[in-house]
Short mmCIF file of C-alpha atoms and ligand atoms in Angstrom, two decimals:
data_model
loop_
_atom_site.label_atom_id
_atom_site.label_comp_id
_atom_site.label_asym_id
_atom_site.label_seq_id
_atom_site.Cartn_x
_atom_site.Cartn_y
_atom_site.Cartn_z
CA MET A 1 -104.89 57.54 -123.91
CA LYS A 2 -101.16 56.94 -123.59
CA PHE A 3 -99.80 54.34 -126.03
CA MET A 4 -102.83 54.89 -128.26
CA ASP A 5 -103.48 58.51 -129.21
CA GLU A 6 -99.90 59.30 -130.14
CA TYR A 7 -100.03 56.52 -132.72
CA ARG A 8 -102.76 58.36 -134.60
CA ASP A 9 -100.71 61.45 -135.48
CA ALA A 10 -101.86 62.63 -138.91
CA ALA A 11 -98.59 64.41 -139.85
CA ILE A 12 -96.47 61.31 -139.21
CA ALA A 13 -99.06 59.14 -140.95
CA LYS A 14 -98.62 61.34 -144.01
CA GLN A 15 -94.84 60.96 -143.83
CA TYR A 16 -95.25 57.18 -143.84
CA ALA A 17 -97.75 57.35 -146.69
CA ASP A 18 -95.26 59.49 -148.69
CA ALA A 19 -92.42 57.11 -147.88
CA ILE A 20 -94.51 54.15 -149.01
CA ARG A 21 -95.41 55.94 -152.24
CA SER A 22 -91.80 56.75 -153.01
CA THR A 23 -90.74 53.14 -152.32
CA VAL A 24 -93.33 51.28 -154.38
CA THR A 25 -92.35 50.78 -158.03
CA ARG A 26 -94.79 48.02 -159.02
CA PRO A 27 -98.00 46.33 -157.87
CA TRP A 28 -97.96 44.39 -154.61
CA ASN A 29 -100.59 42.60 -152.52
CA ILE A 30 -100.15 42.62 -148.77
CA MET A 31 -102.45 40.74 -146.43
CA GLU A 32 -103.17 41.86 -142.89
CA ILE A 33 -104.08 38.77 -140.92
CA CYS A 34 -105.88 40.25 -137.99
CA GLY A 35 -109.49 41.45 -137.93
CA GLY A 36 -108.49 44.22 -135.51
CA GLN A 37 -106.13 45.54 -138.17
CA THR A 38 -108.79 45.20 -140.89
CA HIS A 39 -111.13 47.26 -138.74
CA ALA A 40 -108.51 49.98 -138.18
CA ILE A 41 -107.51 50.05 -141.86
CA VAL A 42 -111.06 50.59 -143.05
CA LYS A 43 -112.04 52.89 -140.17
CA PHE A 44 -109.06 55.23 -140.53
CA GLY A 45 -109.01 54.95 -144.33
CA ILE A 46 -105.40 53.72 -144.31
CA ASP A 47 -105.92 51.85 -147.59
CA GLU A 48 -106.95 55.13 -149.21
CA LEU A 49 -103.60 56.72 -148.30
CA LEU A 50 -101.71 54.05 -150.23
CA PRO A 51 -100.61 54.20 -153.86
CA PRO A 52 -103.13 52.49 -156.17
CA ASP A 53 -100.62 49.76 -157.04
CA LEU A 54 -100.46 48.58 -153.46
CA SER A 55 -103.47 46.63 -152.31
CA LEU A 56 -104.33 45.35 -148.88
CA VAL A 57 -106.16 42.06 -148.74
CA HIS A 58 -108.02 41.21 -145.59
CA GLY A 59 -107.15 37.93 -143.96
CA PRO A 60 -108.97 35.34 -141.88
CA GLY A 61 -108.05 36.83 -138.50
CA CYS A 62 -111.47 37.36 -137.00
CA PRO A 63 -112.26 34.47 -134.64
CA VAL A 64 -115.96 35.26 -134.66
CA CYS A 65 -115.95 34.98 -138.44
CA VAL A 66 -114.08 31.68 -138.74
CA THR A 67 -115.89 29.76 -135.99
CA PRO A 68 -117.53 26.96 -137.99
CA LEU A 69 -121.28 26.68 -138.34
CA GLU A 70 -121.43 23.34 -136.53
CA ILE A 71 -119.76 24.79 -133.44
CA ILE A 72 -122.31 27.62 -133.42
CA ASP A 73 -125.07 24.99 -133.68
CA LYS A 74 -123.51 23.08 -130.78
CA ALA A 75 -123.41 26.29 -128.74
CA LEU A 76 -127.09 26.90 -129.50
CA SER A 77 -128.04 23.38 -128.47
CA ILE A 78 -126.11 23.60 -125.18
CA ALA A 79 -127.35 27.12 -124.38
CA ALA A 80 -130.99 26.05 -124.74
CA ARG A 81 -130.69 23.40 -122.00
CA PRO A 82 -132.44 24.42 -118.77
CA GLU A 83 -129.60 23.33 -116.46
CA VAL A 84 -126.99 25.38 -118.35
CA ILE A 85 -125.60 28.88 -117.81
CA PHE A 86 -123.96 29.58 -121.17
CA CYS A 87 -121.20 32.22 -121.04
CA SER A 88 -119.78 33.90 -124.11
CA PHE A 89 -117.97 37.00 -125.31
CA GLY A 90 -120.64 39.43 -126.53
CA ASP A 91 -119.70 39.33 -130.19
CA MET A 92 -120.66 35.65 -130.55
CA LEU A 93 -124.33 36.26 -129.75
CA ARG A 94 -125.45 37.37 -133.20
CA VAL A 95 -123.41 34.86 -135.20
CA PRO A 96 -125.96 32.97 -137.29
CA GLY A 97 -126.12 29.20 -136.80
CA SER A 98 -128.07 26.90 -139.15
CA THR A 99 -131.44 28.10 -137.88
CA THR A 100 -131.03 30.71 -135.14
CA ASP A 101 -128.45 32.57 -133.00
CA LEU A 102 -127.51 32.78 -129.31
CA PHE A 103 -129.31 36.08 -128.97
CA SER A 104 -132.60 34.41 -129.94
CA VAL A 105 -131.94 31.48 -127.61
CA LYS A 106 -131.48 34.02 -124.82
CA ALA A 107 -134.67 35.85 -125.81
CA GLY A 108 -136.45 32.50 -125.73
CA GLY A 109 -135.47 31.93 -122.09
CA GLY A 110 -132.00 30.37 -122.39
CA ASP A 111 -129.62 31.50 -119.64
CA VAL A 112 -127.00 33.08 -121.91
CA ARG A 113 -124.62 35.51 -120.24
CA ILE A 114 -122.07 37.85 -121.74
CA VAL A 115 -118.78 37.80 -119.86
CA TYR A 116 -115.77 40.10 -120.14
CA SER A 117 -113.28 37.39 -119.19
CA PRO A 118 -113.43 33.56 -119.10
CA MET A 119 -112.54 33.86 -115.39
CA ASP A 120 -116.01 35.36 -114.86
CA ALA A 121 -117.46 32.03 -116.04
CA VAL A 122 -115.28 30.14 -113.55
CA LYS A 123 -116.59 32.40 -110.76
CA LEU A 124 -120.16 31.71 -111.91
CA ALA A 125 -119.52 27.97 -111.77
CA ALA A 126 -118.15 28.23 -108.23
CA ALA A 127 -121.15 30.30 -107.14
CA ASN A 128 -123.76 28.04 -108.81
CA PRO A 129 -122.84 24.43 -107.96
CA ASP A 130 -126.30 23.16 -108.99
CA ARG A 131 -125.99 24.54 -112.56
CA GLU A 132 -123.75 23.53 -115.49
CA VAL A 133 -121.63 26.51 -116.54
CA VAL A 134 -120.31 26.37 -120.10
CA PHE A 135 -117.89 28.90 -121.57
CA PHE A 136 -117.68 29.42 -125.35
CA ALA A 137 -113.89 29.34 -125.86
CA VAL A 138 -113.26 30.91 -129.26
CA GLY A 139 -110.29 32.91 -130.43
CA PHE A 140 -106.72 32.89 -131.67
CA GLU A 141 -103.48 32.55 -129.75
CA THR A 142 -104.24 35.92 -128.11
CA THR A 143 -107.33 34.63 -126.32
CA ALA A 144 -106.17 31.05 -125.70
CA PRO A 145 -104.01 31.87 -122.62
CA ALA A 146 -107.01 33.42 -120.84
CA ASN A 147 -109.28 30.52 -121.77
CA GLY A 148 -106.57 28.00 -120.85
CA MET A 149 -106.16 29.67 -117.47
CA ALA A 150 -109.92 29.39 -116.87
CA VAL A 151 -109.71 25.60 -117.32
CA PHE A 152 -106.53 25.41 -115.26
CA GLN A 153 -108.24 27.32 -112.47
CA ALA A 154 -111.46 25.28 -112.65
CA ASN A 155 -109.32 22.16 -112.29
CA ARG A 156 -107.46 23.67 -109.36
CA LEU A 157 -110.77 24.49 -107.65
CA ASN A 158 -112.04 20.99 -108.51
CA LEU A 159 -115.14 22.41 -110.19
CA LYS A 160 -117.23 19.59 -111.67
CA ASN A 161 -119.90 21.85 -113.20
CA PHE A 162 -117.62 23.86 -115.51
CA SER A 163 -116.80 23.03 -119.13
CA ILE A 164 -115.75 24.86 -122.29
CA LEU A 165 -116.90 24.57 -125.89
CA VAL A 166 -113.55 24.92 -127.66
CA SER A 167 -113.08 26.46 -131.10
CA HIS A 168 -109.53 27.78 -130.91
CA VAL A 169 -107.67 28.50 -134.11
CA LEU A 170 -104.01 29.18 -134.86
CA VAL A 171 -102.60 31.76 -137.25
CA PRO A 172 -99.49 30.19 -138.87
CA PRO A 173 -101.32 27.14 -140.33
CA ALA A 174 -103.93 29.48 -141.86
CA MET A 175 -101.14 31.56 -143.44
CA GLU A 176 -99.62 28.39 -144.84
CA ALA A 177 -103.03 27.33 -146.23
CA ILE A 178 -103.34 30.71 -148.00
CA LEU A 179 -99.78 30.58 -149.34
CA SER A 180 -100.07 27.04 -150.65
CA SER A 181 -103.38 27.68 -152.47
CA PRO A 182 -103.02 27.81 -156.27
CA LEU A 183 -105.17 30.98 -156.18
CA ASN A 184 -102.88 32.75 -153.74
CA CYS A 185 -102.24 36.42 -154.54
CA VAL A 186 -100.60 37.43 -151.26
CA GLN A 187 -96.98 38.62 -151.54
CA GLY A 188 -96.39 39.96 -148.05
CA PHE A 189 -97.97 39.58 -144.62
CA LEU A 190 -98.62 41.86 -141.68
CA ALA A 191 -98.65 39.34 -138.82
CA ALA A 192 -100.97 39.97 -135.89
CA GLY A 193 -99.18 41.83 -133.11
CA HIS A 194 -101.12 40.43 -130.19
CA VAL A 195 -100.91 36.83 -131.39
CA CYS A 196 -97.13 37.36 -131.51
CA THR A 197 -97.17 39.00 -128.08
CA VAL A 198 -98.14 35.55 -126.81
CA MET A 199 -96.35 33.23 -129.24
CA GLY A 200 -93.34 35.31 -130.32
CA PHE A 201 -92.44 35.20 -134.01
CA THR A 202 -89.94 32.38 -134.50
CA GLU A 203 -92.68 30.14 -135.94
CA TYR A 204 -93.05 32.56 -138.88
CA GLU A 205 -89.40 32.27 -139.93
CA PRO A 206 -89.78 28.89 -141.71
CA LEU A 207 -92.82 30.30 -143.58
CA ALA A 208 -90.91 33.39 -144.72
CA THR A 209 -88.08 31.18 -145.99
CA LYS A 210 -90.20 28.46 -147.58
CA TYR A 211 -92.59 30.80 -149.43
CA LYS A 212 -90.04 33.64 -149.93
CA ILE A 213 -92.47 36.09 -148.37
CA PRO A 214 -91.83 39.05 -146.06
CA ILE A 215 -93.72 38.90 -142.76
CA VAL A 216 -93.86 41.99 -140.55
CA VAL A 217 -95.24 41.64 -137.02
CA THR A 218 -97.49 44.71 -136.79
CA GLY A 219 -99.50 46.60 -134.17
CA PHE A 220 -103.01 47.99 -134.38
CA GLU A 221 -102.85 51.76 -134.39
CA PRO A 222 -102.73 53.66 -137.69
CA LEU A 223 -99.01 54.51 -137.43
CA ASP A 224 -98.21 50.88 -136.55
CA ILE A 225 -100.04 49.64 -139.61
CA LEU A 226 -98.45 52.25 -141.88
CA GLN A 227 -94.98 51.44 -140.56
CA GLY A 228 -95.69 47.71 -140.98
CA ILE A 229 -96.76 48.29 -144.59
CA TYR A 230 -93.68 50.42 -145.22
CA MET A 231 -91.35 47.74 -143.81
CA CYS A 232 -93.13 45.11 -145.88
CA VAL A 233 -92.96 46.98 -149.22
CA LYS A 234 -89.33 47.86 -148.56
CA GLN A 235 -88.56 44.15 -148.26
CA LEU A 236 -90.59 43.37 -151.38
CA GLU A 237 -88.82 46.06 -153.42
CA GLU A 238 -85.41 44.95 -152.18
CA GLY A 239 -86.18 41.27 -152.81
CA ARG A 240 -85.88 40.29 -149.14
CA ALA A 241 -88.16 37.80 -147.36
CA GLU A 242 -87.60 38.15 -143.63
CA VAL A 243 -89.56 38.28 -140.42
CA GLU A 244 -89.38 41.78 -138.95
CA ASN A 245 -90.95 43.16 -135.80
CA GLN A 246 -92.69 46.53 -136.07
CA TYR A 247 -94.60 46.07 -132.78
CA SER A 248 -91.52 45.84 -130.60
CA ARG A 249 -93.06 47.76 -127.71
CA SER A 250 -95.21 44.69 -127.00
CA VAL A 251 -93.74 41.74 -128.92
CA ARG A 252 -90.55 39.93 -127.93
CA ARG A 253 -88.96 37.35 -130.21
CA ASP A 254 -89.87 34.39 -127.99
CA GLY A 255 -93.23 35.71 -126.83
CA ASN A 256 -94.70 35.18 -123.38
CA PHE A 257 -93.32 32.03 -121.70
CA PRO A 258 -95.81 31.64 -118.81
CA ALA A 259 -98.69 31.93 -121.29
CA GLN A 260 -97.15 29.37 -123.65
CA GLU A 261 -96.64 27.04 -120.71
CA ILE A 262 -100.36 27.07 -119.84
CA LEU A 263 -101.23 26.50 -123.51
CA ARG A 264 -98.94 23.45 -123.59
CA GLN A 265 -100.52 22.04 -120.45
CA VAL A 266 -104.19 22.62 -121.16
CA PHE A 267 -104.43 22.25 -124.95
CA ARG A 268 -103.17 20.05 -127.76
CA ILE A 269 -102.90 20.91 -131.45
CA ILE A 270 -105.62 19.38 -133.65
CA PRO A 271 -107.09 19.88 -137.15
CA ARG A 272 -109.82 22.55 -137.15
CA LYS A 273 -112.56 23.59 -139.54
CA TRP A 274 -112.65 27.30 -140.41
CA ARG A 275 -115.98 28.77 -141.43
CA GLY A 276 -116.06 29.39 -145.17
CA VAL A 277 -112.59 27.87 -145.62
CA GLY A 278 -112.88 24.23 -144.56
CA GLU A 279 -110.57 22.06 -142.52
CA ILE A 280 -106.94 23.14 -142.10
CA PRO A 281 -104.52 20.56 -140.69
CA GLN A 282 -103.08 21.20 -137.22
CA SER A 283 -104.72 24.64 -137.16
CA GLY A 284 -106.35 24.75 -133.76
CA PHE A 285 -106.41 23.80 -130.13
CA GLY A 286 -108.52 21.14 -128.48
CA LEU A 287 -108.30 20.20 -124.81
CA ALA A 288 -105.37 18.02 -123.75
CA GLU A 289 -106.15 14.48 -122.60
CA GLU A 290 -105.65 15.46 -118.97
CA TYR A 291 -108.30 18.20 -119.21
CA SER A 292 -110.77 16.33 -121.45
CA SER A 293 -113.34 16.18 -118.66
CA PHE A 294 -113.83 19.93 -119.23
CA ASP A 295 -114.87 19.39 -122.87
CA ALA A 296 -118.49 20.55 -123.31
CA GLU A 297 -118.88 18.63 -126.60
CA VAL A 298 -118.22 15.37 -124.77
CA ARG A 299 -120.25 16.33 -121.71
CA PHE A 300 -123.34 17.11 -123.80
CA GLY A 301 -122.87 14.30 -126.36
CA LEU A 302 -122.33 16.60 -129.38
CA ALA A 303 -118.93 15.49 -130.63
CA ASP A 304 -120.23 13.87 -133.85
CA TYR A 305 -122.58 16.61 -135.08
CA THR A 306 -121.75 18.29 -138.43
CA ALA A 307 -123.48 21.05 -140.48
CA GLU A 308 -123.43 22.40 -144.05
CA GLU A 309 -122.79 26.10 -144.75
CA SER A 310 -125.02 28.39 -146.86
CA ALA A 311 -124.10 28.58 -150.53
CA GLU A 312 -124.94 32.26 -150.94
CA CYS A 313 -122.34 33.69 -148.55
CA ILE A 314 -118.89 34.07 -150.12
CA SER A 315 -117.19 34.83 -146.80
CA GLY A 316 -114.71 32.00 -147.42
CA LEU A 317 -113.36 33.88 -150.45
CA VAL A 318 -113.40 37.15 -148.48
CA LEU A 319 -111.50 35.50 -145.62
CA GLN A 320 -108.82 34.26 -147.99
CA GLY A 321 -108.41 37.63 -149.65
CA GLN A 322 -109.82 36.49 -152.99
CA LYS A 323 -112.89 38.78 -152.94
CA LYS A 324 -113.70 42.14 -151.38
CA PRO A 325 -116.95 42.33 -149.40
CA PHE A 326 -118.66 44.62 -151.93
CA GLU A 327 -118.14 41.96 -154.59
CA CYS A 328 -120.69 39.80 -152.75
CA PRO A 329 -124.16 40.14 -154.29
CA ALA A 330 -125.80 40.02 -150.86
CA PHE A 331 -123.58 42.76 -149.35
CA GLY A 332 -125.60 45.61 -147.90
CA THR A 333 -128.86 44.25 -149.30
CA ARG A 334 -129.85 40.80 -148.08
CA CYS A 335 -126.86 40.82 -145.71
CA THR A 336 -126.37 43.60 -143.15
CA PRO A 337 -125.07 43.66 -139.55
CA GLU A 338 -128.71 43.57 -138.35
CA HIS A 339 -129.46 40.52 -140.53
CA PRO A 340 -126.14 38.86 -141.24
CA LEU A 341 -125.99 35.93 -143.66
CA GLY A 342 -122.38 35.21 -142.84
CA ALA A 343 -120.15 35.67 -139.84
CA THR A 344 -117.90 38.27 -141.53
CA MET A 345 -120.91 40.60 -141.36
CA VAL A 346 -121.47 39.96 -137.65
CA SER A 347 -118.35 41.01 -135.87
CA SER A 348 -117.07 44.56 -136.24
CA GLU A 349 -113.70 42.91 -136.91
CA GLY A 350 -115.18 41.03 -139.86
CA ALA A 351 -114.31 42.47 -143.26
CA CYS A 352 -117.94 42.65 -144.46
CA ALA A 353 -119.11 44.54 -141.37
CA ALA A 354 -116.13 46.93 -141.49
CA TYR A 355 -116.90 47.79 -145.14
CA TYR A 356 -120.59 48.12 -144.34
CA LEU A 357 -119.93 50.50 -141.43
CA TYR A 358 -117.38 52.72 -143.13
CA ARG A 359 -117.82 52.18 -146.91
CA ARG A 360 -121.53 52.11 -147.57
CA ARG A 361 -121.18 54.02 -150.79
CA LYS A 362 -119.61 50.98 -152.42
CA THR A 363 -122.73 48.79 -152.05
CA PRO A 364 -122.97 46.27 -154.09
CA SER A 365 -120.59 46.16 -156.98
CA VAL A 366 -121.01 44.73 -160.47
CA ALA A 367 -117.67 42.98 -160.37
CA VAL A 368 -119.28 39.80 -159.08
CA SER A 369 -119.09 37.86 -162.30
CA SER A 370 -115.28 37.94 -162.50
CA MET B 1 -112.59 40.24 -129.84
CA CYS B 2 -108.82 40.21 -130.31
CA LEU B 3 -108.70 43.79 -129.24
CA ALA B 4 -106.13 44.23 -126.52
CA VAL B 5 -105.58 47.64 -124.99
CA PRO B 6 -102.82 49.32 -123.01
CA GLY B 7 -103.52 50.31 -119.41
CA LYS B 8 -101.51 51.55 -116.42
CA ILE B 9 -101.09 49.42 -113.30
CA LEU B 10 -102.39 51.29 -110.24
CA SER B 11 -101.98 48.58 -107.60
CA ILE B 12 -101.13 44.89 -107.29
CA SER B 13 -102.54 42.23 -104.96
CA THR B 14 -100.73 38.90 -104.49
CA GLU B 15 -103.32 37.21 -102.27
CA ASP B 16 -103.28 34.23 -104.65
CA PRO B 17 -99.60 33.81 -105.61
CA VAL B 18 -100.47 31.79 -108.76
CA MET B 19 -102.71 34.58 -109.93
CA PRO B 20 -101.60 38.04 -108.88
CA MET B 21 -104.26 40.63 -109.68
CA ALA B 22 -103.90 44.31 -110.49
CA ARG B 23 -106.12 47.33 -110.73
CA VAL B 24 -105.44 48.78 -114.16
CA SER B 25 -106.56 52.15 -115.47
CA PHE B 26 -107.62 52.50 -119.09
CA GLY B 27 -107.74 56.26 -119.49
CA GLY B 28 -109.61 56.56 -116.19
CA ILE B 29 -111.76 53.42 -116.38
CA VAL B 30 -110.38 50.98 -113.80
CA LYS B 31 -110.60 47.20 -114.17
CA GLU B 32 -109.34 44.12 -112.33
CA VAL B 33 -106.67 42.44 -114.43
CA ASN B 34 -104.98 39.07 -113.97
CA LEU B 35 -101.16 39.35 -113.93
CA ALA B 36 -100.39 35.60 -114.05
CA TYR B 37 -98.65 36.05 -117.43
CA VAL B 38 -96.62 39.13 -116.54
CA PRO B 39 -95.50 38.25 -113.00
CA THR B 40 -92.73 40.87 -112.96
CA ALA B 41 -94.94 43.83 -113.93
CA LYS B 42 -94.74 46.75 -111.51
CA ILE B 43 -97.01 49.55 -110.36
CA GLY B 44 -96.85 52.45 -112.82
CA GLU B 45 -95.98 50.23 -115.80
CA TYR B 46 -98.25 49.85 -118.82
CA VAL B 47 -99.54 46.42 -119.77
CA ILE B 48 -101.43 45.16 -122.84
CA VAL B 49 -104.68 43.66 -121.57
CA HIS B 50 -106.92 41.18 -123.34
CA VAL B 51 -110.10 39.61 -121.86
CA GLY B 52 -108.96 40.30 -118.31
CA PHE B 53 -105.34 39.13 -118.69
CA ALA B 54 -102.20 41.22 -119.10
CA LEU B 55 -100.18 39.72 -121.96
CA SER B 56 -97.08 41.92 -121.98
CA THR B 57 -95.45 44.91 -120.37
CA LEU B 58 -94.97 47.80 -122.79
CA ASP B 59 -91.35 48.69 -123.47
CA GLU B 60 -91.02 52.48 -123.16
CA ALA B 61 -87.76 52.59 -125.10
CA GLU B 62 -89.20 50.67 -128.05
CA ALA B 63 -92.43 52.65 -127.93
CA GLY B 64 -90.86 55.73 -129.54
CA ARG B 65 -89.38 53.87 -132.51
CA VAL B 66 -92.31 54.43 -134.80
CA PHE B 67 -91.80 58.22 -134.64
CA LYS B 68 -88.08 58.21 -135.39
CA TYR B 69 -87.93 55.28 -137.78
CA LEU B 70 -88.22 57.19 -141.06
CA GLU B 71 -85.53 59.65 -139.99
CA SER B 72 -83.19 56.82 -139.13
CA MET B 73 -83.85 55.28 -142.56
CA GLY B 74 -82.84 58.57 -144.19
CA GLU B 75 -86.23 58.38 -145.86
CA LEU B 76 -87.37 61.88 -144.92
CA ALA B 77 -84.29 63.52 -146.42
CA GLU B 78 -84.94 61.70 -149.68
CA LEU B 79 -88.54 62.80 -149.70
CA GLU B 80 -87.49 66.41 -149.40
CA GLU B 81 -85.25 66.09 -152.46
CA PRO B 82 -87.42 64.36 -155.05
CA SER B 83 -84.44 64.05 -157.41
CA ALA B 84 -82.81 61.48 -155.08
S1 SF4 C 1 -121.73 40.30 -147.39
FE1 SF4 C 1 -122.77 38.76 -146.08
S2 SF4 C 1 -123.28 37.08 -147.48
FE2 SF4 C 1 -121.73 38.34 -148.51
S3 SF4 C 1 -119.73 37.42 -147.94
FE3 SF4 C 1 -120.13 39.03 -146.43
S4 SF4 C 1 -121.14 37.94 -144.76
FE4 SF4 C 1 -121.30 36.57 -146.53
#
């Protein structure tokens, strides 16, 4: 496919790998934020092309993985109600809640439907006025414009039987949380290209300056990722800490204005819990006052519910780049994509699932005690 | 989930002016895509599509940069002469 296949050229990939090798003179840790990039890195073996001194740490950029347990539990409770049609992206169905998952609720008779776009849920609400249609609005800044437009449209159509369960998270506050942790090992970032397609990249400039860290906005194909890594190590070696844009075919400095305008109208910035990580200040979207009647948590009386996460799963450390999946004692044994203990094993964009799919030989390691 | 893929606009319908829709081909698979966020996109252009919404128009001129970048950095010449 045009704009995809040509970015997988092995000869040019090798040139980038050679250029990276000749540039790196000492050890560096670079974090890719986005789960889509983690998936591509592990799938195409990009990390194995890099010099041993350069390590890629996998960031918290998989929305399925960071959706907190209590939101999953709320989804399960809403989806089990007989009057509800519960709509979700397919990859949320197997995410384990405290006791079960959406897939099991569906098997038990819950009307759970997989939709391709949140607009499909709006159409369902218009076509089924006697049912409550709830859409599970998860995702980063990439997905928020679509979900925001669904609410905007439901409001325009005056739909009273549509609501969304919101668990939107934002990338820059998560990067700041990683950088300000005393355990931080990240020295450079590959920022998520599609998040920046929406938001632009000016909000990363204060981070680059404050934490003296290079940030390269990067695409998703192998050559994009290799070029992003090359630009990042070049900055590190030269002692620069700037925001650069590798993914310029899609990302403009100021992002997408009409999309940002809908986000400003429909949402407001609030503190959010991240699964395995905990609460990060001002790190997510909730519905704006004007659209609060579309809030499923309020509609179904669930706003005050909280839940405790399992102690065995170390996905929080994986999500912050402090552990690799195969350092988890449950990896590949008690925890597999068929029976996930944590959300990073559920989504194919989650680091644990990506390692399980493409790196089975590394099951489980002895390095756990460190 | 955050996967967004490039596709080519085959046709555009502006029945609802707030939400223009397009038929977009992804290597032969055609889907309905909402163009509300790229209102100036034209037939024949490539857009990045995520959960039914086009988020940007791909810039053809910028698209080739990744192939020429190392040359422009002089990096390839250096690689050929390891003494440099
Ligand atoms: S392997 Fe499973 S239990 Fe271990 S961190 Fe990953 S998701 Fe959690």
